């Protein structure tokens, strides 16, 4: 394929570039923001090799914006010397292997899959002030992606974004992300890199944590770094390596925190924060950094924090000039630091108090769980009435009556889950063959077969299921969607199997109905999904099923004293108004008079309050009507 | 991003699919797991056009197609939804319609703003989906707006809380263009199985 040929050709070109660049270290390579000189440092002998490139230690304290790299080096020198005197073995070196991990940027054109590669690249190149060599151009989902190896090129490409148009006159955007490494480059360098990283990490672990407060910050959600003027924000990303992907920050509470921003920190890089070294504690923190020089950290003032808002991770690499600013007092700093970095592991060389102690996670509580939700009183009544009728027939022993409840082209499916221990396994086993779990079932034929279609098939299937007894007094209903054509709700509850091998065993269910208004103000089922699982309260649930059948016959007067009492009780328990309860019972009575086995209506009530405690075994005995 | 969604021909679509697929095979999964940040959507191939016919055989073929379509959309959706919920929470509301509603353990959340606030306030999560079922919703309810019912179950661990079993269902609705389909959540209902004891 032409595509891969091009990749191969580019790869070859890139390797040439690597070789040219790194074979001659002493020659300053001016590539925009790349370092212009390197400094050799002592380190663990094991890490020194033939590869020459070495990181530069960086000290950002007391540096005004006007100082450029020249003065950094001077200060580096002094700091290097001091560090060396103290504890030389603590320094970790990463002598980067030949051509490793330059500064790769991933360039993405959203929806770029529409565009031909050559056409697109030409278009971009025409607009771009700098000539670039795209590496590993490919399409990823809907986007076109390639890599460039240079920060200034990446920056120039970013500027092209929105200034080019496609053939349909739609703007083309270009996104730049600093942490991409072309696959080919990764593969090339892998063995050595792994070795280096391993060494780096081992060394790191041996280092005194006092000297190396490294914290794990929020990985991807750290956009909201503004902390209302209480400090600045630091984060850096570790590219691959055993340190793990993520963002790290360094801060201390002894002086106002100085936080440094790095666009990328290479494996093995770490940060030393030593407040004693700060010439002016009010001014900031002495930090020495072993890092590739182009990862010059940037210290932001709190005012600049606002710039972080809404910035995608890929866009923060552009400005690399280091700045150090003054900070506010540190009394409130710990909390603000912890707020920004809830996963803080270590602060000032000591274990972080942890988010719970600081009350961080307390900020994020789960909302209180509530009981049934209905859209309105009218809908509530409608749904409850429907459910009463439905389960009356369902539990009656003859489910053919349900034909009237389903639409001609309704759908039904069953799914089960083994959650609550082995006790449920044997009970649920009989449902296993009809279990439709798309996650596990890949065969499209079976997926189709297990979905019951048309009311006849559905009712036939339901009729074959064991006879049940549902406990409508403890159901929970969530009405989650309604339009004038559709009413959707889910019913959670328990039922008992009253025949067969597992007679007496209790199962929990969640049944999801999608219904449409049918004839005579009833609901017509279009979709029905039944989910079954075991219940952990096997014994207590049986207490719910103490039903006392109260025979109704058509010979009884419409509203006897007894019935009035029941209606009142029903009304009180269910929260429905009196008339509605009456109507409800009346309807049921008519059903009962058809000699269908009876479930006493006073038991049919649904928790309406929000206390959320009615679905358990604490429910009062059904017979009591107080 | 929407402005880029211009009309593509069917042929183009297939070609693009081939382009990205071929690279994907070479590159391997670890490489690709990185990039989902460009847009957060569930996109599938165009929906089959309903065929007007009175023959029962033909209509059952159509139904099968709807079922397959529903399954594919549901699978794709569930993968994206829970991963987004766990790892890119801030992008989650992009999967919802503007007027979508969520009923979370009985709490009603309606509209994108409220949904944004709600998901922001929710602790970080770790979802594990064990069960997924789906059905195409009958057009009588949806007035021919293609909709899929998705039902899931599994476990979730919210930071600072114990693990819960949960049940969730979604109503996914298709926004079709001639060349692709974007699925969005019209409604979301979530419950802990042991909600009463929390």
XYZ file of N, CA and C in Angstrom, chain A residues 1 3-4 7 106 108 110-117 136-143 145 147 166 168 170-173 175-177 179-183 186-187 220-221 223-224 240 245 312 356 361 363-373 407 409-420 435-442 444-445 447-449 451-453 476-481 483 485-486 488 490 492 510 512 514-517 526-531 533-534 610-616, chain B residues 1-8 12-13 15-24 26-28 30-32 34-39 41 43 59-60 63-64 67-68 71-72 74-76 78-80 86-90 94 97 99-108 118-124 128-143 147-149 151-155 158-162 164-167 169-171 180 186-198:
732
model
N 0.836 -1.196 0.000
C 0.000 0.000 0.000
C 0.862 1.232 0.000
N 0.526 3.914 1.327
C 0.575 4.538 2.659
C 1.779 4.043 3.449
N 1.944 2.761 3.485
C 3.033 2.236 4.305
C 4.388 2.528 3.672
N 5.382 5.806 4.782
C 5.801 5.768 6.182
C 7.235 5.284 6.275
N 2.077 15.401 18.282
C 1.078 14.712 17.473
C 0.133 15.749 16.909
N -3.233 16.529 14.862
C -4.480 15.851 14.515
C -5.394 16.796 13.761
N -9.162 16.957 12.885
C -10.438 16.271 13.110
C -11.198 16.085 11.803
N -11.835 14.956 11.698
C -12.573 14.601 10.477
C -11.658 14.586 9.257
N -10.401 14.432 9.510
C -9.433 14.425 8.420
C -9.550 13.231 7.517
N -10.366 12.257 7.963
C -10.485 11.057 7.139
C -11.105 11.384 5.788
N -11.732 12.538 5.725
C -12.358 12.944 4.469
C -11.331 13.318 3.410
N -10.190 13.701 3.880
C -9.243 14.318 2.954
C -8.165 13.344 2.515
N -7.787 13.532 1.282
C -6.682 12.759 0.758
C -5.399 13.241 1.419
N -4.521 12.315 1.681
C -3.309 12.634 2.432
C -2.479 13.717 1.756
N 4.606 9.381 9.873
C 3.575 8.396 10.177
C 2.164 8.959 10.020
N 1.921 9.487 8.885
C 0.580 9.991 8.595
C -0.382 8.798 8.566
N -1.481 8.946 9.263
C -2.461 7.869 9.212
C -3.826 8.415 9.612
N -4.787 7.617 9.426
C -6.136 8.002 9.810
C -6.508 7.230 11.059
N -7.013 7.955 11.996
C -7.395 7.332 13.261
C -8.846 7.676 13.495
N -9.682 6.675 13.465
C -11.125 6.888 13.506
C -11.495 7.913 12.440
N -11.942 9.064 12.831
C -12.377 10.026 11.816
C -11.312 11.064 11.520
N -10.189 10.960 12.202
C -9.208 12.030 12.086
C -8.006 11.622 11.277
N -3.965 12.039 11.266
C -2.945 12.313 12.275
C -1.561 12.110 11.711
N 2.863 13.101 12.857
C 3.761 13.610 13.886
C 4.779 14.552 13.290
N -11.476 23.434 3.247
C -11.526 22.296 2.338
C -12.413 22.630 1.139
N -15.333 21.927 0.460
C -16.711 22.326 0.752
C -16.755 23.650 1.470
N -15.353 24.393 4.237
C -15.411 24.259 5.690
C -13.998 24.408 6.242
N -13.945 25.091 7.368
C -12.632 25.322 7.980
C -12.023 24.013 8.461
N -10.755 23.941 8.332
C -10.033 22.766 8.834
C -9.264 23.194 10.076
N -9.442 22.446 11.129
C -8.711 22.748 12.350
C -7.543 21.813 12.513
N -5.085 20.312 15.569
C -4.816 20.201 16.986
C -3.420 19.641 17.208
N -2.792 20.210 18.195
C -1.415 19.803 18.467
C -1.332 19.250 19.879
N -0.706 18.124 19.994
C -0.575 17.522 21.313
C 0.878 17.154 21.534
N 2.462 15.147 23.481
C 2.952 13.907 24.068
C 2.877 12.717 23.131
N 2.782 12.972 21.865
C 2.672 11.830 20.973
C 4.029 11.361 20.506
N 4.162 10.076 20.484
C 5.404 9.515 19.942
C 5.001 8.589 18.814
N 5.552 8.810 17.668
C 5.152 7.940 16.564
C 5.458 6.500 16.900
N 4.588 5.689 16.461
C 4.695 4.272 16.761
C 6.014 3.695 16.309
N 8.722 4.699 18.624
C 8.592 3.932 19.864
C 9.166 2.544 19.715
N 8.750 1.927 18.632
C 9.204 0.550 18.425
C 10.712 0.475 18.291
N -6.153 13.509 34.009
C -6.719 14.176 32.850
C -7.660 15.303 33.202
N -8.037 15.345 34.459
C -9.052 16.336 34.783
C -8.458 17.562 35.410
N -7.792 20.396 34.233
C -7.996 21.669 33.545
C -8.336 22.777 34.498
N -9.089 22.462 35.490
C -9.547 23.525 36.369
C -8.516 23.794 37.435
N 4.959 7.906 29.154
C 5.261 6.482 29.282
C 6.115 6.186 30.499
N 1.627 7.108 33.373
C 1.117 8.309 32.743
C 0.414 9.128 33.801
N -7.203 22.517 26.461
C -6.999 21.085 26.282
C -5.558 20.743 26.650
N -9.564 12.255 52.434
C -10.691 12.129 53.350
C -10.483 12.968 54.598
N -12.971 14.588 49.668
C -13.985 13.759 49.034
C -15.341 14.045 49.624
N -16.545 16.761 49.679
C -17.183 17.698 48.785
C -18.019 16.980 47.755
N -17.615 15.775 47.465
C -18.319 15.031 46.451
C -19.046 13.872 47.102
N -20.280 14.117 47.380
C -21.075 13.059 47.990
C -22.029 12.504 46.963
N -22.402 11.267 47.214
C -23.453 10.709 46.378
C -24.777 11.319 46.810
N -25.611 11.618 45.856
C -26.931 12.132 46.236
C -27.695 11.065 47.017
N -28.584 11.524 47.875
C -29.384 10.571 48.655
C -30.281 9.776 47.732
N -30.392 8.520 48.051
C -31.249 7.679 47.230
C -32.696 7.854 47.664
N -33.539 7.973 46.693
C -34.946 8.208 47.001
C -35.789 7.074 46.450
N -37.037 7.113 46.838
C -37.948 6.056 46.420
C -38.483 6.285 45.024
N -39.645 5.752 44.803
C -40.254 5.799 43.470
C -40.333 7.204 42.926
N -40.202 7.286 41.648
C -40.404 8.581 41.009
C -41.478 8.465 39.945
N -48.789 -5.076 22.560
C -48.995 -4.660 21.174
C -48.697 -5.853 20.266
N -46.839 -6.121 17.768
C -45.419 -6.255 17.414
C -44.510 -5.904 18.579
N -44.937 -6.276 19.743
C -44.126 -5.960 20.930
C -42.856 -6.795 20.956
N -41.903 -6.354 21.765
C -40.644 -7.088 21.970
C -40.493 -7.415 23.444
N -39.909 -8.573 23.673
C -39.616 -8.948 25.048
C -38.264 -9.646 25.089
N -37.498 -9.369 26.131
C -36.293 -10.171 26.332
C -36.022 -10.310 27.823
N -35.255 -11.327 28.134
C -34.984 -11.677 29.521
C -33.478 -11.663 29.736
N -33.058 -11.171 30.862
C -31.638 -11.263 31.183
C -31.500 -11.570 32.661
N -30.421 -12.237 32.999
C -30.209 -12.579 34.403
C -28.789 -12.220 34.818
N -28.609 -12.162 36.107
C -27.286 -11.830 36.622
C -27.064 -12.577 37.916
N -25.909 -13.171 38.059
C -25.607 -13.900 39.287
C -24.804 -12.996 40.199
N -25.492 -12.284 41.039
C -24.781 -11.337 41.885
C -24.574 -11.812 43.296
N -25.629 -12.404 43.807
C -25.688 -12.496 45.260
C -25.307 -13.852 45.817
N -31.441 -16.321 28.666
C -30.727 -15.123 29.065
C -30.145 -14.417 27.842
N -30.547 -13.193 27.651
C -30.033 -12.451 26.499
C -29.080 -11.374 27.000
N -27.809 -11.730 27.028
C -26.795 -10.780 27.447
C -25.906 -10.470 26.244
N -26.164 -9.336 25.640
C -25.460 -8.972 24.397
C -23.960 -8.896 24.618
N -23.601 -8.611 25.851
C -22.179 -8.494 26.152
C -21.474 -9.831 25.957
N -22.190 -10.902 26.310
C -21.583 -12.226 26.212
C -21.940 -12.939 24.921
N -23.038 -12.537 24.356
C -23.565 -13.255 23.209
C -23.207 -12.510 21.940
N -22.368 -13.106 21.128
C -21.929 -12.400 19.935
C -22.670 -12.849 18.683
N -25.168 -13.173 16.028
C -26.353 -12.361 15.695
C -27.622 -13.196 15.562
N -27.455 -14.446 15.167
C -28.641 -15.294 15.038
C -29.273 -15.518 16.404
N -28.818 -13.725 19.037
C -29.306 -12.451 19.560
C -30.722 -12.201 19.076
N -30.947 -12.554 17.835
C -32.282 -12.377 17.272
C -33.273 -13.358 17.871
N -32.848 -14.616 18.006
C -33.748 -15.643 18.520
C -34.225 -15.351 19.927
N -34.715 -12.639 21.361
C -35.624 -11.506 21.478
C -36.982 -11.992 21.016
N -37.953 -11.975 21.917
C -39.301 -12.441 21.541
C -40.035 -11.291 20.860
N -40.614 -11.613 19.731
C -41.278 -10.589 18.916
C -42.689 -11.041 18.640
N -40.867 -0.755 43.608
C -40.349 0.588 43.418
C -40.494 0.895 41.939
N -41.021 2.043 41.634
C -41.248 2.371 40.231
C -40.508 3.646 39.864
N -39.795 3.614 38.788
C -39.152 4.820 38.258
C -39.775 5.109 36.906
N -40.405 6.244 36.812
C -40.980 6.620 35.531
C -39.986 7.523 34.841
N -39.370 7.055 33.801
C -38.217 7.814 33.327
C -38.390 8.523 32.003
N -39.507 8.301 31.350
C -39.683 9.051 30.102
C -41.140 9.084 29.754
N -43.902 10.906 26.779
C -44.343 11.841 25.750
C -45.809 11.511 25.552
N -46.989 9.926 23.233
C -47.160 8.603 22.632
C -46.525 7.493 23.446
N -45.832 7.857 24.466
C -45.026 6.828 25.098
C -44.817 7.086 26.573
N -42.606 5.365 29.690
C -41.592 4.360 30.007
C -41.339 4.337 31.496
N -39.717 1.729 34.918
C -39.055 0.516 35.389
C -39.609 0.145 36.743
N -39.008 -2.235 40.077
C -38.061 -3.054 40.836
C -38.818 -3.718 41.969
N -36.028 -6.507 37.877
C -36.184 -5.137 37.389
C -36.816 -5.275 36.024
N -38.473 -3.429 32.787
C -38.568 -2.143 32.095
C -39.645 -2.229 31.037
N -41.872 -0.209 28.059
C -42.146 0.960 27.229
C -43.555 0.752 26.714
N -44.428 1.676 27.076
C -45.833 1.491 26.740
C -46.351 2.683 25.948
N -47.464 2.465 25.323
C -48.104 3.525 24.559
C -49.572 3.537 24.952
N -50.213 4.651 24.903
C -51.619 4.663 25.298
C -52.411 3.698 24.423
N -45.155 -2.052 24.381
C -44.390 -2.186 23.141
C -43.078 -2.905 23.372
N -42.429 -2.559 24.482
C -41.160 -3.203 24.810
C -41.185 -3.599 26.282
N -40.639 -4.775 26.530
C -40.675 -5.310 27.879
C -39.353 -6.026 28.107
N -38.607 -5.574 29.081
C -37.329 -6.224 29.369
C -37.344 -6.657 30.816
N -37.108 -7.933 31.031
C -37.146 -8.466 32.379
C -35.753 -8.897 32.807
N -35.308 -8.338 33.906
C -33.984 -8.664 34.430
C -34.174 -9.356 35.772
N -32.484 -11.472 39.188
C -31.289 -11.740 39.965
C -31.702 -12.342 41.287
N -30.733 -12.886 41.992
C -31.037 -13.414 43.305
C -31.217 -12.257 44.270
N -40.417 9.687 50.067
C -39.022 9.712 49.669
C -38.098 9.178 50.733
N -38.668 8.525 51.700
C -37.793 8.050 52.756
C -36.940 6.889 52.289
N -37.427 6.229 51.293
C -36.602 5.190 50.692
C -36.395 3.983 51.559
N -37.227 3.809 52.533
C -36.975 2.668 53.399
C -38.120 1.677 53.370
N -38.905 1.749 52.334
C -40.098 0.923 52.346
C -39.946 -0.367 51.574
N -38.878 -0.500 50.919
C -38.750 -1.691 50.081
C -38.144 -2.860 50.822
N -37.804 -2.647 52.049
C -37.149 -3.738 52.778
C -38.112 -4.503 53.637
N -17.301 21.113 16.353
C -17.081 19.893 15.559
C -18.216 19.660 14.578
N -19.389 20.067 14.966
C -20.532 19.749 14.117
C -20.361 20.298 12.723
N -19.743 21.403 12.597
C -19.660 22.024 11.270
C -18.885 21.164 10.305
N -18.149 20.230 10.804
C -17.388 19.388 9.899
C -18.181 18.220 9.359
N -19.309 18.034 9.910
C -20.028 16.836 9.499
C -20.758 17.054 8.192
N -20.031 17.224 7.149
C -20.684 17.449 5.854
C -21.081 16.119 5.257
N -21.767 16.191 4.178
C -22.282 14.954 3.591
C -21.196 14.156 2.899
N -21.129 12.928 3.234
C -20.179 12.043 2.553
C -20.964 11.042 1.748
N -17.303 6.925 -0.061
C -16.271 7.595 0.742
C -16.207 6.983 2.119
N -17.376 6.800 2.666
C -17.465 6.278 4.023
C -16.720 4.955 4.136
N -14.431 3.840 2.201
C -13.005 4.032 1.981
C -12.343 4.536 3.254
N -13.002 5.455 3.913
C -12.419 5.999 5.134
C -12.311 4.925 6.181
N -13.336 4.103 6.235
C -13.313 3.019 7.202
C -12.099 2.148 6.947
N -11.843 1.869 5.713
C -10.706 1.038 5.339
C -9.413 1.716 5.742
N -9.365 3.020 5.525
C -8.147 3.752 5.867
C -7.823 3.603 7.336
N -8.834 3.875 8.163
C -8.525 3.852 9.582
C -8.351 2.431 10.083
N -9.087 1.499 9.499
C -8.966 0.106 9.935
C -7.577 -0.442 9.665
N -7.054 -0.140 8.489
C -5.768 -0.742 8.124
C -4.676 -0.253 9.057
N -4.765 0.995 9.424
C -3.757 1.498 10.344
C -3.917 0.863 11.717
N -5.140 0.749 12.086
C -5.425 0.210 13.409
C -4.811 -1.182 13.581
N -2.219 -2.351 12.209
C -0.773 -2.289 12.361
C -0.380 -1.731 13.705
N -1.097 -0.708 14.102
C -0.591 0.045 15.246
C -0.762 -0.675 16.570
N -1.837 -1.405 16.700
C -2.020 -2.048 17.999
C -2.816 -1.175 18.947
N -2.614 -0.309 22.235
C -2.134 0.633 23.249
C -1.958 2.011 22.646
N -1.588 2.023 21.445
C -1.347 3.280 20.762
C -2.631 4.052 20.571
N -3.672 3.340 20.277
C -4.919 3.995 19.933
C -5.736 4.379 21.144
N -5.255 6.147 23.336
C -5.047 7.512 23.769
C -6.108 8.484 23.295
N -6.454 8.340 22.032
C -7.178 9.448 21.431
C -8.671 9.263 21.335
N -9.372 9.812 22.266
C -10.812 9.876 22.072
C -11.269 11.291 22.348
N -10.343 12.177 22.467
C -10.706 13.482 22.972
C -11.264 14.392 21.909
N -11.138 14.007 20.665
C -11.577 14.926 19.631
C -13.083 15.074 19.623
N -13.792 14.007 19.716
C -15.225 14.163 19.834
C -15.765 12.967 20.589
N -18.699 10.856 20.771
C -20.001 10.502 20.235
C -20.048 9.034 19.888
N -21.121 6.799 17.028
C -21.478 6.925 15.615
C -21.494 5.554 14.982
N -41.020 -7.908 6.026
C -41.036 -7.086 7.236
C -40.247 -7.752 8.360
N -40.189 -9.076 8.344
C -39.376 -9.702 9.381
C -37.890 -9.510 9.081
N -37.142 -6.199 10.445
C -37.073 -6.235 11.897
C -35.726 -6.759 12.355
N -35.269 -7.777 11.677
C -33.968 -8.331 12.046
C -32.870 -7.279 11.896
N -32.966 -5.020 14.726
C -32.409 -5.649 15.923
C -30.883 -5.610 15.881
N -30.325 -5.952 14.728
C -28.866 -5.916 14.594
C -28.324 -4.516 14.808
N -28.397 -3.675 18.402
C -27.334 -4.344 19.164
C -25.994 -3.656 18.954
N -25.712 -3.336 17.729
C -24.416 -2.695 17.460
C -24.332 -1.346 18.132
N -25.982 -0.346 20.703
C -25.961 -0.515 22.156
C -24.569 -0.892 22.645
N -23.939 -1.804 21.945
C -22.599 -2.234 22.355
C -21.623 -1.082 22.312
N -21.626 -0.419 21.184
C -20.716 0.699 20.999
C -20.975 1.754 22.067
N -22.429 1.525 25.031
C -22.122 1.158 26.403
C -20.624 1.251 26.670
N -19.829 0.818 25.692
C -18.385 0.935 25.870
C -17.976 2.386 26.072
N -18.467 3.229 25.196
C -18.081 4.627 25.269
C -18.634 5.281 26.526
N -16.092 7.037 33.601
C -14.976 6.755 34.497
C -13.784 7.641 34.247
N -13.465 7.872 32.995
C -12.177 8.502 32.703
C -12.273 9.912 32.141
N -13.367 10.255 31.589
C -13.485 11.585 31.009
C -14.838 12.138 31.376
N -15.062 12.214 32.662
C -16.378 12.561 33.157
C -16.911 13.846 32.548
N -16.035 14.795 32.307
C -16.509 16.104 31.833
C -17.077 16.038 30.434
N -21.854 15.180 26.606
C -21.916 15.254 25.145
C -22.715 14.097 24.565
N -28.829 14.207 24.859
C -29.566 15.236 24.131
C -29.713 16.449 25.044
N -32.285 18.018 25.961
C -33.386 17.945 26.915
C -33.455 16.601 27.614
N -32.360 15.909 27.635
C -32.367 14.572 28.237
C -32.621 14.655 29.729
N -33.175 13.575 30.253
C -33.360 13.515 31.707
C -32.686 12.282 32.268
N -32.289 12.438 33.496
C -31.647 11.336 34.216
C -32.412 11.148 35.516
N -32.717 9.909 35.840
C -33.317 9.626 37.151
C -32.308 8.754 37.877
N -31.651 9.347 38.809
C -30.543 8.684 39.480
C -30.980 8.330 40.898
N -31.254 7.086 41.130
C -31.747 6.645 42.438
C -32.889 7.529 42.924
N -33.769 7.823 42.012
C -34.943 8.597 42.387
C -34.763 10.097 42.309
N -33.540 10.549 42.063
C -33.307 11.981 41.913
C -33.442 12.350 40.449
N -34.209 13.391 40.183
C -34.435 13.773 38.791
C -33.469 14.871 38.375
N -24.610 17.831 37.852
C -24.774 16.556 38.546
C -23.534 15.676 38.396
N -23.076 15.534 37.192
C -21.926 14.653 36.969
C -20.644 15.228 37.553
N -20.567 16.534 37.618
C -19.431 17.182 38.261
C -19.376 16.839 39.733
N -20.561 16.847 40.342
C -20.630 16.651 41.774
C -20.496 15.184 42.175
N -20.672 14.310 41.214
C -20.595 12.885 41.519
C -19.124 12.497 41.700
N -18.813 11.711 42.725
C -17.425 11.295 42.903
C -16.952 10.455 41.722
N -15.671 10.283 41.655
C -15.155 9.516 40.517
C -15.606 8.065 40.642
N -18.232 -1.458 36.202
C -17.992 -2.763 35.611
C -19.344 -3.275 35.127
N -19.485 -3.353 33.813
C -20.775 -3.781 33.270
C -20.745 -5.274 33.019
N -21.689 -5.984 33.594
C -21.730 -7.429 33.432
C -22.817 -7.881 32.493
N -23.828 -7.074 32.361
C -24.956 -7.487 31.550
C -25.388 -6.332 30.675
N -25.719 -6.661 29.450
C -26.210 -5.666 28.515
C -27.299 -6.302 27.666
N -28.431 -5.646 27.612
C -29.513 -6.124 26.759
C -30.087 -4.915 26.032
N -30.635 -5.153 24.850
C -31.183 -4.010 24.128
C -32.334 -4.455 23.243
N -33.210 -3.506 22.960
C -34.324 -3.790 22.064
C -34.572 -2.561 21.209
N -34.953 -2.791 19.962
C -35.362 -1.613 19.184
C -36.748 -1.196 19.667
N -36.932 0.091 19.841
C -38.222 0.544 20.350
C -39.205 0.673 19.196
N -40.406 0.227 19.441
C -41.407 0.247 18.380
C -41.691 1.670 17.937
N -41.860 1.813 16.640
C -41.993 3.168 16.098
C -43.277 3.863 16.520
N -44.228 3.096 16.954
C -45.474 3.736 17.376
C -45.237 4.646 18.579
N -44.302 4.259 19.394
C -44.008 5.071 20.568
C -43.130 6.260 20.222
N -42.344 6.088 19.192
C -41.343 7.106 18.926
C -41.671 7.960 17.723
N -42.829 7.697 17.126
C -43.216 8.444 15.922
C -42.121 8.349 14.870
N -35.180 4.532 17.822
C -34.798 4.554 19.233
C -34.464 3.146 19.700
N -33.548 3.072 20.604
C -33.133 1.779 21.138
C -33.218 1.820 22.655
N -33.762 0.779 23.214
C -33.765 0.630 24.672
C -32.533 -0.176 25.052
N -30.420 -1.784 28.299
C -30.515 -2.110 29.721
C -29.183 -2.688 30.162
N -28.623 -2.155 31.212
C -27.339 -2.681 31.680
C -27.400 -2.993 33.166
N -26.446 -3.806 33.567
C -26.344 -4.123 34.983
C -24.885 -4.450 35.289
N -24.492 -4.199 36.508
C -23.115 -4.505 36.867
C -22.809 -3.958 38.248
N -21.540 -3.570 38.420
C -21.150 -3.000 39.707
C -20.510 -1.647 39.488
N -18.048 4.142 43.614
C -17.792 5.572 43.651
C -16.765 5.846 44.738
N -15.874 6.746 44.448
C -14.826 7.113 45.384
C -15.394 7.465 46.747
N -14.883 6.829 47.779
C -15.375 7.160 49.104
C -16.627 6.399 49.511
N -17.098 5.545 48.644
C -18.300 4.773 48.959
C -18.051 3.303 48.683
N -18.921 2.485 49.236
C -18.730 1.056 48.977
C -19.232 0.714 47.578
N -21.446 -0.913 44.772
C -22.870 -1.228 44.650
C -23.114 -1.989 43.372
N -24.117 -2.868 43.419
C -24.661 -3.401 42.179
C -25.630 -2.355 41.651
N -25.688 -2.253 40.338
C -26.593 -1.246 39.790
C -27.364 -1.813 38.608
N -28.486 -1.177 38.352
C -29.240 -1.417 37.117
C -29.419 -0.074 36.433
N -30.937 1.844 32.686
C -31.442 1.729 31.327
C -31.408 3.083 30.634
N -31.258 3.028 29.339
C -31.156 4.224 28.518
C -32.143 4.136 27.379
N -32.557 5.312 26.950
C -33.271 5.388 25.699
C -32.327 6.121 24.754
N -24.294 8.798 8.129
C -23.958 8.152 9.395
C -25.065 8.421 10.393
N -31.609 10.012 25.264
C -32.780 10.839 25.512
C -33.191 10.719 26.977
N -32.880 9.566 27.548
C -33.314 9.338 28.915
C -32.424 8.288 29.562
N -32.237 8.455 30.858
C -31.278 7.602 31.576
C -31.868 7.326 32.952
N -31.935 6.079 33.319
C -32.480 5.737 34.629
C -31.513 4.811 35.338
N -31.049 5.234 36.491
C -30.003 4.504 37.203
C -30.456 4.195 38.626
N -30.193 2.978 39.068
C -30.552 2.601 40.446
C -29.531 1.627 41.005
N -29.172 1.873 42.249
C -28.436 0.834 42.968
C -29.418 -0.283 43.262
N -28.976 -1.495 43.245
C -29.882 -2.585 43.587
C -30.215 -2.551 45.067
N -29.312 -2.019 45.841
C -29.558 -1.944 47.284
C -29.795 -0.499 47.697
N -30.481 0.246 46.859
C -30.654 1.681 47.112
C -31.311 1.942 48.463
N -32.119 1.046 48.889
C -32.885 1.271 50.115
C -32.006 1.252 51.345
N -30.868 0.602 51.230
C -30.023 0.515 52.412
C -28.874 1.510 52.372
N -28.887 2.409 51.408
C -27.803 3.407 51.341
C -28.211 4.693 52.030
